[in-house]
Short mmCIF file of C-alpha atoms in Angstrom, two decimals:
data_model
loop_
_atom_site.label_atom_id
_atom_site.label_comp_id
_atom_site.label_asym_id
_atom_site.label_seq_id
_atom_site.Cartn_x
_atom_site.Cartn_y
_atom_site.Cartn_z
CA MET A 1 -0.11 0.05 0.08
CA LYS A 2 2.69 2.31 0.87
CA LYS A 3 4.62 1.28 -2.17
CA ASP A 4 2.11 2.20 -4.44
CA LYS A 5 1.54 5.65 -2.71
CA LYS A 6 5.23 6.53 -3.29
CA ASN A 7 5.14 5.47 -6.64
CA LYS A 8 2.04 7.52 -7.31
CA GLN A 9 3.80 10.53 -5.73
CA GLU A 10 6.77 10.07 -7.78
CA GLN A 11 4.84 9.94 -11.03
CA GLU A 12 2.75 13.05 -10.04
CA SER A 13 6.64 14.66 -9.61
CA PHE A 14 7.25 14.28 -13.20
CA GLU A 15 5.76 17.45 -15.16
CA ALA A 16 4.00 16.39 -18.15
CA LEU A 17 5.11 16.59 -22.00
CA SER A 18 4.22 19.78 -23.91
CA SER A 19 2.55 19.07 -27.12
CA GLU A 20 5.63 19.88 -28.81
CA GLU A 21 7.62 17.55 -27.11
CA LEU A 22 4.95 14.49 -27.67
CA HIS A 23 5.08 15.69 -31.39
CA MET A 24 8.67 15.17 -31.64
CA LEU A 25 8.58 12.01 -29.90
CA ARG A 26 5.87 10.21 -31.83
CA SER A 27 7.99 11.33 -34.99
CA ARG A 28 11.05 9.72 -33.49
CA LEU A 29 8.73 6.70 -32.84
CA GLU A 30 7.24 6.53 -36.55
CA GLU A 31 10.86 6.54 -37.93
CA LEU A 32 12.14 3.60 -35.98
CA GLY A 33 8.99 1.58 -36.70
CA GLU A 34 8.41 -1.68 -34.60
CA ASP A 35 11.78 -2.22 -33.73
CA ARG A 36 12.12 -0.18 -30.25
CA SER A 37 15.27 -1.87 -29.20
CA VAL A 38 17.59 0.90 -31.20
CA ILE A 39 15.55 3.60 -29.53
CA PRO A 40 18.83 5.94 -28.39
CA PRO A 41 19.12 7.03 -24.49
CA PRO A 42 16.57 9.74 -24.03
CA GLU A 43 17.90 13.31 -24.49
CA SER A 44 17.02 16.09 -22.09
CA ARG A 45 14.26 18.16 -22.65
CA LYS A 46 16.31 21.13 -23.62
CA ASP A 47 17.89 19.08 -26.32
CA LEU A 48 14.94 18.14 -27.81
CA VAL A 49 13.49 21.81 -28.00
CA ALA A 50 16.50 23.00 -29.31
CA GLN A 51 16.05 20.18 -32.10
CA HIS A 52 12.83 21.34 -32.73
CA TYR A 53 13.71 25.05 -32.70
CA VAL A 54 16.32 24.36 -34.97
CA LYS A 55 14.16 22.30 -37.47
CA HIS A 56 11.18 24.96 -37.86
CA ASN A 57 13.60 27.91 -37.62
CA LYS A 58 16.54 27.30 -40.17
CA PRO A 59 17.11 30.92 -41.59
CA LYS A 60 17.67 31.95 -37.95
CA VAL A 61 19.91 29.54 -36.96
CA VAL A 62 21.98 30.04 -40.02
CA VAL A 63 22.26 33.79 -39.44
CA VAL A 64 23.30 33.25 -35.74
CA SER A 65 25.87 30.66 -36.69
CA VAL A 66 27.48 33.14 -39.20
CA LEU A 67 27.73 35.82 -36.69
CA ALA A 68 29.03 33.42 -34.07
CA VAL A 69 31.90 32.17 -36.39
CA SER A 70 32.54 35.99 -37.52
CA PHE A 71 32.89 37.22 -34.33
CA VAL A 72 35.38 34.33 -33.47
CA LEU A 73 37.63 34.94 -36.36
CA VAL A 74 37.73 38.64 -35.71
CA VAL A 75 38.80 38.10 -32.12
CA ALA A 76 41.29 35.94 -33.49
CA LEU A 77 42.68 38.37 -36.16
CA LEU A 78 42.86 41.01 -33.60
CA ILE A 79 44.70 38.90 -31.15
CA ALA A 80 47.26 38.00 -34.04
CA LEU A 81 47.64 41.76 -34.79
CA ILE A 82 48.14 42.84 -31.28
CA VAL A 83 50.93 40.10 -31.20
CA GLY A 84 52.68 41.09 -34.09
CA VAL A 85 52.82 44.78 -33.11
CA VAL A 86 54.34 43.91 -29.76
CA ASN A 87 56.91 41.54 -31.40
CA ARG A 88 58.17 43.49 -34.68
CA ARG A 89 60.33 46.46 -34.62
CA ASN A 90 58.35 49.83 -34.25
CA LYS A 91 58.03 50.86 -37.89
CA ALA A 92 58.41 54.45 -36.99
CA ASP A 93 62.03 53.95 -36.08
CA TYR A 94 64.92 54.35 -38.47
CA VAL A 95 67.54 51.78 -38.92
CA PHE A 96 71.10 53.27 -40.13
CA TYR A 97 73.62 50.84 -41.52
CA PHE A 98 77.24 52.33 -41.47
CA GLY A 99 78.91 49.51 -43.57
CA GLU A 100 77.92 46.60 -41.24
CA GLU A 101 77.30 48.14 -38.16
CA GLU A 102 73.25 48.79 -37.50
CA VAL A 103 72.29 51.77 -35.47
CA GLU A 104 68.79 52.02 -34.54
CA TYR A 105 67.38 55.71 -34.05
CA LYS A 106 64.10 56.94 -32.56
CA TYR A 107 62.05 58.75 -35.02
CA GLU A 108 61.87 61.87 -33.42
CA SER A 109 65.69 62.13 -33.08
CA VAL A 110 66.47 61.82 -36.80
CA VAL A 111 63.28 63.42 -38.28
CA ILE A 112 62.82 67.11 -37.43
CA ASN A 113 60.44 69.26 -39.46
CA ASP A 114 59.85 66.19 -41.65
CA VAL A 115 63.41 66.05 -42.80
CA LEU A 116 65.69 63.05 -42.33
CA TYR A 117 69.08 63.84 -40.44
CA VAL A 118 72.39 61.73 -40.21
CA ASP A 119 74.31 61.41 -37.12
CA MET A 120 77.50 62.93 -38.55
CA ASN A 121 79.85 61.76 -36.01
CA ARG A 122 78.97 58.19 -36.68
CA PHE A 123 79.28 58.91 -40.43
CA ALA A 124 82.89 60.50 -39.44
CA ALA A 125 83.91 57.70 -37.43
CA TYR A 126 83.00 54.96 -40.20
CA THR A 127 84.59 56.75 -42.97
CA GLY A 128 87.76 57.90 -40.90
CA MET A 129 87.42 61.55 -40.81
CA THR A 130 89.12 63.88 -38.44
CA VAL A 131 86.69 65.74 -36.25
CA SER A 132 87.18 69.34 -34.82
CA GLY A 133 85.29 72.21 -33.59
CA SER A 134 83.61 73.24 -30.33
CA ALA A 135 80.10 73.08 -28.75
CA GLU A 136 78.09 74.60 -31.34
CA ARG A 137 80.29 74.43 -34.50
CA MET A 138 81.94 71.05 -35.85
CA LYS A 139 84.55 70.60 -38.75
CA TYR A 140 84.91 67.09 -40.37
CA LEU A 141 88.21 66.49 -42.68
CA ILE A 142 89.30 64.12 -44.79
CA SER A 143 92.38 66.21 -45.78
CA ASP A 144 93.26 70.01 -45.70
CA ASP A 145 91.34 70.78 -48.86
CA GLN A 146 88.61 68.30 -48.30
CA PHE A 147 86.26 69.04 -45.68
CA LEU A 148 82.71 69.84 -44.31
CA LYS A 149 81.67 72.44 -41.65
CA PHE A 150 78.31 72.78 -39.90
CA GLU A 151 77.20 75.40 -37.42
CA ASN A 152 74.19 74.99 -34.94
CA GLU A 153 71.07 76.32 -36.61
CA SER A 154 72.80 78.22 -39.43
CA GLU A 155 71.21 78.28 -42.97
CA TYR A 156 74.93 78.00 -44.23
CA PHE A 157 77.34 75.01 -44.36
CA VAL A 158 80.79 74.85 -45.60
CA ILE A 159 82.37 72.52 -48.38
CA ASN A 160 86.07 72.74 -48.94
CA GLY A 161 86.18 76.51 -48.27
CA VAL A 162 82.75 77.28 -49.93
CA LYS A 163 79.96 78.41 -48.29
CA LEU A 164 76.35 77.27 -49.57
CA LEU A 165 73.08 77.83 -48.62
CA MET A 166 70.90 74.66 -47.05
CA PRO A 167 67.30 74.14 -47.13
CA THR A 168 67.17 73.26 -43.65
CA PRO A 169 70.03 73.73 -41.01
CA ALA A 170 72.31 71.56 -39.29
CA TYR A 171 71.88 70.98 -35.41
CA VAL A 172 75.39 71.08 -33.44
CA LYS A 173 75.17 70.88 -29.72
CA ASP A 174 77.80 69.69 -27.19
CA GLY A 175 79.77 68.16 -29.84
CA ASN A 176 77.08 66.09 -31.16
CA CYS A 177 76.07 67.21 -34.93
CA LEU A 178 72.94 66.11 -36.85
CA VAL A 179 73.02 66.87 -40.95
CA PRO A 180 70.10 66.84 -43.35
CA TYR A 181 70.34 63.75 -45.52
CA PRO A 182 69.73 65.36 -48.78
CA VAL A 183 72.66 67.88 -47.78
CA LEU A 184 75.33 65.04 -46.84
CA SER A 185 74.38 62.59 -49.48
CA LYS A 186 74.92 65.44 -52.30
CA ALA A 187 78.03 66.77 -50.53
CA VAL A 188 79.95 63.33 -50.85
CA GLU A 189 80.93 62.91 -54.54
CA MET A 190 83.19 59.98 -54.30
CA GLY A 191 83.88 57.03 -52.21
CA VAL A 192 80.43 56.36 -50.21
CA SER A 193 77.19 55.31 -51.24
CA PHE A 194 73.85 56.33 -49.99
CA GLN A 195 70.75 54.22 -49.97
CA LEU A 196 67.37 55.14 -48.54
CA GLU A 197 64.79 52.77 -48.47
CA SER A 198 61.90 55.29 -47.30
CA GLY A 199 59.20 52.89 -46.94
CA LYS A 200 61.18 50.70 -44.43
CA HIS A 201 62.60 53.49 -42.84
CA ILE A 202 66.19 52.04 -43.51
CA VAL A 203 69.49 53.96 -44.56
CA ARG A 204 72.39 52.27 -45.70
CA ILE A 205 75.51 54.00 -45.85
CA VAL A 206 78.44 52.14 -47.31
CA ARG A 207 82.26 53.11 -48.29
CA LYS A 208 83.05 52.06 -51.84
CA SER A 209 86.02 49.48 -52.29
CA GLN A 210 87.81 47.56 -54.66
CA MET A 211 89.48 43.99 -54.34
CA VAL A 212 93.38 44.06 -54.94
CA GLU A 213 95.07 40.73 -54.76
CA ASP A 214 92.26 39.54 -52.44
CA LYS A 215 92.62 42.71 -50.40
CA GLU A 216 89.85 45.13 -49.82
CA ILE A 217 91.24 48.86 -50.74
CA PHE A 218 88.59 51.59 -49.96
CA ASP A 219 88.18 54.27 -52.47
CA ALA A 220 89.23 57.69 -51.65
CA ILE A 221 86.46 59.92 -50.38
CA ALA A 222 86.01 63.40 -51.88
CA PHE A 223 83.39 66.33 -51.22
CA SER A 224 81.85 68.77 -53.95
CA THR A 225 79.49 71.32 -54.58
CA LEU A 226 78.86 70.10 -58.12
CA MET A 227 75.43 68.44 -57.03
CA PHE A 228 73.89 71.82 -55.43
CA ASP A 229 72.46 74.20 -57.87
CA GLN A 230 73.25 77.26 -56.44
CA PRO A 231 73.89 80.42 -58.71
CA ALA A 232 75.67 82.61 -56.21
CA GLN A 233 78.42 80.59 -54.08
CA ILE A 234 80.22 82.40 -51.48
CA VAL A 235 83.70 81.56 -51.38
CA ILE A 236 85.21 82.17 -47.99
CA GLU A 237 88.99 81.99 -46.63
CA GLU A 238 89.14 78.79 -44.38
CA HIS A 239 91.99 78.04 -42.37
CA GLU A 240 91.87 74.85 -40.04
CA LEU A 241 91.91 75.42 -36.33
CA ASP A 242 94.30 73.24 -34.51
CA MET A 243 92.88 72.08 -31.48
CA THR A 244 95.77 69.87 -30.09
CA TYR A 245 96.58 70.15 -26.80
CA SER A 246 99.97 70.10 -24.84
CA LEU A 247 98.50 68.77 -21.75
CA ASP A 248 95.05 66.44 -21.26
CA ILE A 249 92.38 68.73 -20.52
CA SER A 250 89.13 66.43 -20.34
CA ALA A 251 89.28 67.14 -16.56
CA VAL A 252 88.60 70.99 -17.06
CA GLU A 253 87.18 71.19 -20.69
CA ALA A 254 83.71 71.96 -19.09
CA TYR A 255 85.27 75.02 -17.70
CA ILE A 256 87.04 75.93 -21.15
CA ASP A 257 84.01 75.23 -23.30
CA PRO A 258 81.27 76.08 -20.72
CA VAL A 259 77.61 75.27 -21.81
CA ASP A 260 76.42 78.68 -20.51
CA ASN A 261 78.60 80.51 -22.61
CA GLU A 262 76.75 83.63 -23.13
CA ARG A 263 77.24 84.76 -19.61
CA PHE A 264 80.91 84.98 -20.40
CA LEU A 265 80.32 87.72 -23.43
CA VAL A 266 79.44 90.55 -21.20
CA LEU A 267 80.53 93.77 -22.93
CA ALA A 268 82.39 96.80 -20.80
CA ASN A 269 83.40 99.60 -22.84
CA PRO A 270 82.50 103.52 -23.18
CA GLN A 271 79.16 102.71 -25.04
CA HIS A 272 78.23 99.77 -22.75
CA PRO A 273 79.22 100.56 -18.83
CA VAL A 274 78.51 97.98 -16.59
CA GLY A 275 78.08 100.65 -13.46
CA PRO A 276 79.74 100.75 -9.96
CA ASP A 277 77.46 98.02 -8.61
CA TYR A 278 78.29 95.26 -11.14
CA LEU A 279 80.08 92.18 -9.67
CA PRO A 280 81.15 88.92 -11.29
CA GLY A 281 80.42 85.51 -10.29
CA THR A 282 82.17 83.31 -7.84
CA MET A 283 85.77 85.02 -7.52
CA GLU A 284 88.75 83.05 -6.75
CA ARG A 285 92.43 84.03 -5.90
CA ILE A 286 94.96 83.13 -8.77
CA PRO A 287 97.63 80.83 -7.38
CA ALA A 288 101.02 82.35 -6.61
CA LYS A 289 102.93 80.48 -8.92
CA TRP A 290 101.12 82.39 -11.86
CA CYS A 291 101.32 86.00 -10.47
CA LYS A 292 103.55 88.24 -8.11
CA LYS A 293 100.71 89.94 -6.07
CA ASP A 294 97.31 89.12 -4.64
CA MET A 295 94.82 89.05 -7.53
CA GLN A 296 91.63 87.29 -8.15
CA LEU A 297 89.61 86.16 -11.38
CA GLU A 298 86.19 84.82 -12.03
CA GLN A 299 86.15 80.94 -11.13
CA THR A 300 85.66 79.54 -14.72
CA ALA A 301 88.22 81.79 -16.38
CA LEU A 302 90.52 81.03 -13.73
CA VAL A 303 90.37 77.37 -14.27
CA ALA A 304 90.93 77.85 -17.98
CA LEU A 305 93.72 80.47 -17.14
CA GLU A 306 95.29 77.89 -15.07
CA ALA A 307 95.17 75.12 -17.87
CA MET A 308 96.60 77.59 -20.36
CA MET A 309 99.54 78.52 -17.97
CA GLU A 310 100.38 74.93 -17.61
CA ALA A 311 100.39 74.15 -21.39
CA MET A 312 102.74 76.97 -21.98
CA ALA A 313 104.99 76.15 -19.21
CA ALA A 314 105.10 72.40 -20.53
CA ASP A 315 106.22 74.14 -24.02
CA GLY A 316 108.69 75.70 -22.36
CA ILE A 317 107.56 79.29 -21.66
CA THR A 318 108.20 79.70 -17.95
CA ASP A 319 108.81 83.74 -17.63
CA VAL A 320 105.40 84.77 -18.00
CA TYR A 321 103.08 85.83 -15.27
CA VAL A 322 99.80 87.93 -14.72
CA THR A 323 100.22 91.14 -13.83
CA SER A 324 96.73 92.70 -13.71
CA ALA A 325 93.16 90.79 -13.14
CA PHE A 326 89.84 91.82 -11.45
CA ARG A 327 89.58 95.33 -10.52
CA ASN A 328 86.27 96.80 -8.95
CA TYR A 329 84.78 100.17 -9.75
CA GLN A 330 86.40 101.89 -7.05
CA TYR A 331 89.90 100.70 -7.81
CA GLN A 332 89.47 101.70 -11.41
CA GLN A 333 88.40 105.21 -10.29
CA THR A 334 91.45 105.42 -8.09
CA LEU A 335 93.55 104.24 -10.82
CA TYR A 336 91.61 106.72 -13.66
CA ASN A 337 92.34 109.63 -11.28
CA THR A 338 96.07 108.83 -10.62
CA TYR A 339 96.60 108.65 -14.70
CA LEU A 340 94.70 111.80 -15.02
CA ASN A 341 97.04 113.96 -12.59
CA GLN A 342 99.95 112.33 -14.32
CA GLU A 343 98.86 113.97 -17.47
CA MET A 344 97.75 117.31 -16.14
CA SER A 345 101.10 117.40 -14.59
CA LYS A 346 102.69 117.64 -17.91
CA GLY A 347 100.83 120.96 -18.46
CA LEU A 348 97.77 119.25 -20.13
CA THR A 349 94.36 120.95 -19.63
CA ARG A 350 91.78 118.49 -17.82
CA GLU A 351 89.95 117.97 -21.15
CA GLN A 352 93.21 117.09 -23.01
CA ALA A 353 94.47 115.14 -19.96
CA GLU A 354 91.34 112.71 -20.44
CA LYS A 355 91.49 112.47 -23.93
CA GLU A 356 94.92 111.18 -23.44
CA VAL A 357 94.32 108.87 -20.51
CA LEU A 358 91.54 107.56 -22.57
CA LYS A 359 93.85 105.72 -25.16
CA TYR A 360 95.04 103.35 -22.49
CA SER A 361 93.14 103.39 -19.35
CA ALA A 362 89.31 102.99 -18.79
CA LYS A 363 86.86 105.24 -16.86
CA PRO A 364 85.53 103.60 -13.96
CA GLY A 365 82.48 101.38 -15.00
CA THR A 366 83.99 100.75 -18.60
CA SER A 367 86.95 98.51 -17.64
CA GLU A 368 87.23 94.84 -18.88
CA HIS A 369 88.95 94.29 -15.54
CA GLN A 370 85.74 94.74 -13.66
CA THR A 371 84.15 91.69 -15.31
CA GLY A 372 86.76 89.48 -13.65
CA LEU A 373 87.29 87.66 -16.95
CA CYS A 374 90.40 89.37 -18.15
CA VAL A 375 94.06 89.33 -17.46
CA ASP A 376 97.27 91.27 -18.41
CA PHE A 377 100.51 89.36 -18.94
CA ILE A 378 104.10 90.36 -18.62
CA THR A 379 107.36 88.61 -18.65
CA ASP A 380 110.51 88.76 -16.56
CA SER A 381 112.37 90.58 -19.48
CA MET A 382 110.21 93.46 -19.55
CA ASN A 383 111.30 94.98 -16.17
CA ASN A 384 107.89 95.16 -14.88
CA ASN A 385 106.72 97.73 -17.68
CA LEU A 386 103.57 96.92 -19.32
CA THR A 387 104.15 97.73 -22.81
CA ASN A 388 103.76 96.16 -26.22
CA ALA A 389 107.30 94.98 -25.86
CA PHE A 390 105.32 92.05 -25.03
CA GLU A 391 104.69 91.74 -28.44
CA GLY A 392 108.26 90.16 -28.79
CA THR A 393 108.21 87.59 -26.42
CA ALA A 394 108.01 83.96 -26.89
CA ALA A 395 104.72 84.19 -24.47
CA PHE A 396 102.99 86.33 -26.96
CA MET A 397 103.74 84.12 -30.01
CA TRP A 398 102.39 80.88 -28.00
CA LEU A 399 99.24 82.78 -27.05
CA SER A 400 98.72 84.15 -30.61
CA GLN A 401 98.57 80.53 -31.60
CA ASN A 402 96.89 78.82 -28.81
CA ALA A 403 94.72 81.15 -26.30
CA TYR A 404 91.62 80.55 -28.18
CA LYS A 405 91.67 76.64 -27.26
CA TYR A 406 91.62 77.69 -23.85
CA GLY A 407 88.75 80.41 -24.36
CA TYR A 408 91.02 83.31 -24.31
CA ILE A 409 91.23 86.23 -27.10
CA LEU A 410 93.59 89.28 -27.55
CA ARG A 411 90.83 91.57 -26.66
CA TYR A 412 92.34 94.86 -28.12
CA PRO A 413 94.06 93.97 -31.51
CA ASP A 414 95.73 96.69 -33.42
CA ASP A 415 93.52 96.54 -36.41
CA LYS A 416 90.26 97.20 -34.38
CA LYS A 417 91.09 100.41 -32.49
CA ASP A 418 88.22 102.08 -33.76
CA VAL A 419 85.63 99.09 -33.06
CA VAL A 420 87.00 98.30 -29.48
CA TYR A 421 88.01 102.14 -28.34
CA TYR A 422 91.42 101.35 -27.13
CA ASN A 423 94.96 101.34 -28.55
CA TYR A 424 96.46 97.98 -29.09
CA GLU A 425 97.35 95.99 -26.02
CA SER A 426 99.31 92.91 -26.88
CA TRP A 427 99.50 91.99 -23.33
CA HIS A 428 95.59 92.25 -22.63
CA TYR A 429 93.69 88.56 -22.97
CA ARG A 430 89.86 88.02 -22.30
CA PHE A 431 87.93 84.91 -21.42
CA VAL A 432 84.81 84.43 -23.46
CA GLY A 433 84.83 80.62 -23.56
CA ARG A 434 86.01 78.48 -26.43
CA THR A 435 82.89 78.50 -28.70
CA ALA A 436 83.03 82.08 -29.27
CA ALA A 437 87.05 82.11 -28.98
CA CYS A 438 87.23 79.86 -31.90
CA GLU A 439 84.96 81.99 -33.92
CA ILE A 440 86.48 85.29 -33.16
CA TYR A 441 90.22 83.75 -33.92
CA GLU A 442 88.99 82.06 -37.15
CA LYS A 443 87.05 85.16 -38.64
CA GLY A 444 89.75 87.70 -37.45
CA ILE A 445 87.19 89.83 -35.55
CA CYS A 446 86.75 91.53 -32.21
CA LEU A 447 84.56 91.05 -29.62
CA GLU A 448 81.96 93.86 -30.55
CA GLU A 449 82.00 92.26 -33.96
CA TYR A 450 81.25 88.93 -32.50
CA LEU A 451 78.30 90.16 -30.66
CA GLU A 452 76.68 92.07 -33.50
CA LEU A 453 77.39 88.71 -35.52
CA ILE A 454 75.50 86.44 -33.26
CA ALA A 455 72.63 88.94 -32.61
CA GLN A 456 71.69 88.97 -36.41
#
């Protein structure tokens, strides 16, 4: 009794088949006929519903299937693309081949204003060129008459002494030099081939060579202006600056060629007085080995001076020393009045005496000595008389050929009296930093002319 009741409860717990499910069941029984032994295991009701839906909604099922497959394919393609982008080289970067050497550059480091540039120092190293110059000016030599010269952001460059206009400037900074690829590839007439695969961002620079008795012999390299179609070429006189040093300057080069070069270009003359309150930067005493009395000089100028004096001594010139350096406004006032009284004692009026004194001494506020950047040299042979007899000394000859390497210039040249306001002083040297000193020396100009030049 209890068993029958339990079976009845279990039967009642099953949900009755829907008309749709009954229809599917009858269809399958009809397909099997009388042989019920091959009836497969019963499927779930969900499977039966799904089969029925597919049978009666084939177009919808096809569309859904196509969309599902498409979605899977799109996802797979995106994954493949992402993996490919991550794994391959950034196509925006450039690869330069200097012979067999491969060098990769970031796009923004060699493409400036949509123009491709070449690392000139790499090119020079690969081709065996000699490099000289300063922080913002570089010269690359194959020989004395085969050279290229570039200046930072200048519209001109120089090939073998010929000055030409560039469509875009070179960039020279701290001894690094970027040159427009179109300019360099045109300037090199012989010995080097250039190939630009722009679509792949690849540049191939290869030295040309020939095999002679199983030995590779490189062709000579030559520069030329022939590929530059410029009707007006400005021919300028060029002489190579000798940048060799008697002693190692690596420890003090940052002082000789300071990055903040502009602050050493202060002008002090009758047209540009510095005033009674002007003081230089950090001042230090000049070591007693280079002077015979207590004197000071601006710190950077002093380090450069010491390097120059050491080099002079190493070259055998040991009788030269500093006789005047920094002088403040009050000291210059006293000195000027002393000279004025001396001239007036000769019977000159004050106006006449002032005119005479100004030929060799500055009014207070207009003296370069107040800048703390200049020195007066003298030698033992001059008997403490500061005159142009210094011009006949070995020290003067050495300074004439080497002072610019240490950032110093002859401040009052003989042929610039009308520009610098003072007579020729062969003993007076001024620190301006190596960058400015090289250009002033090479162009044969004075500080006033240089300041006008860079202001243009």
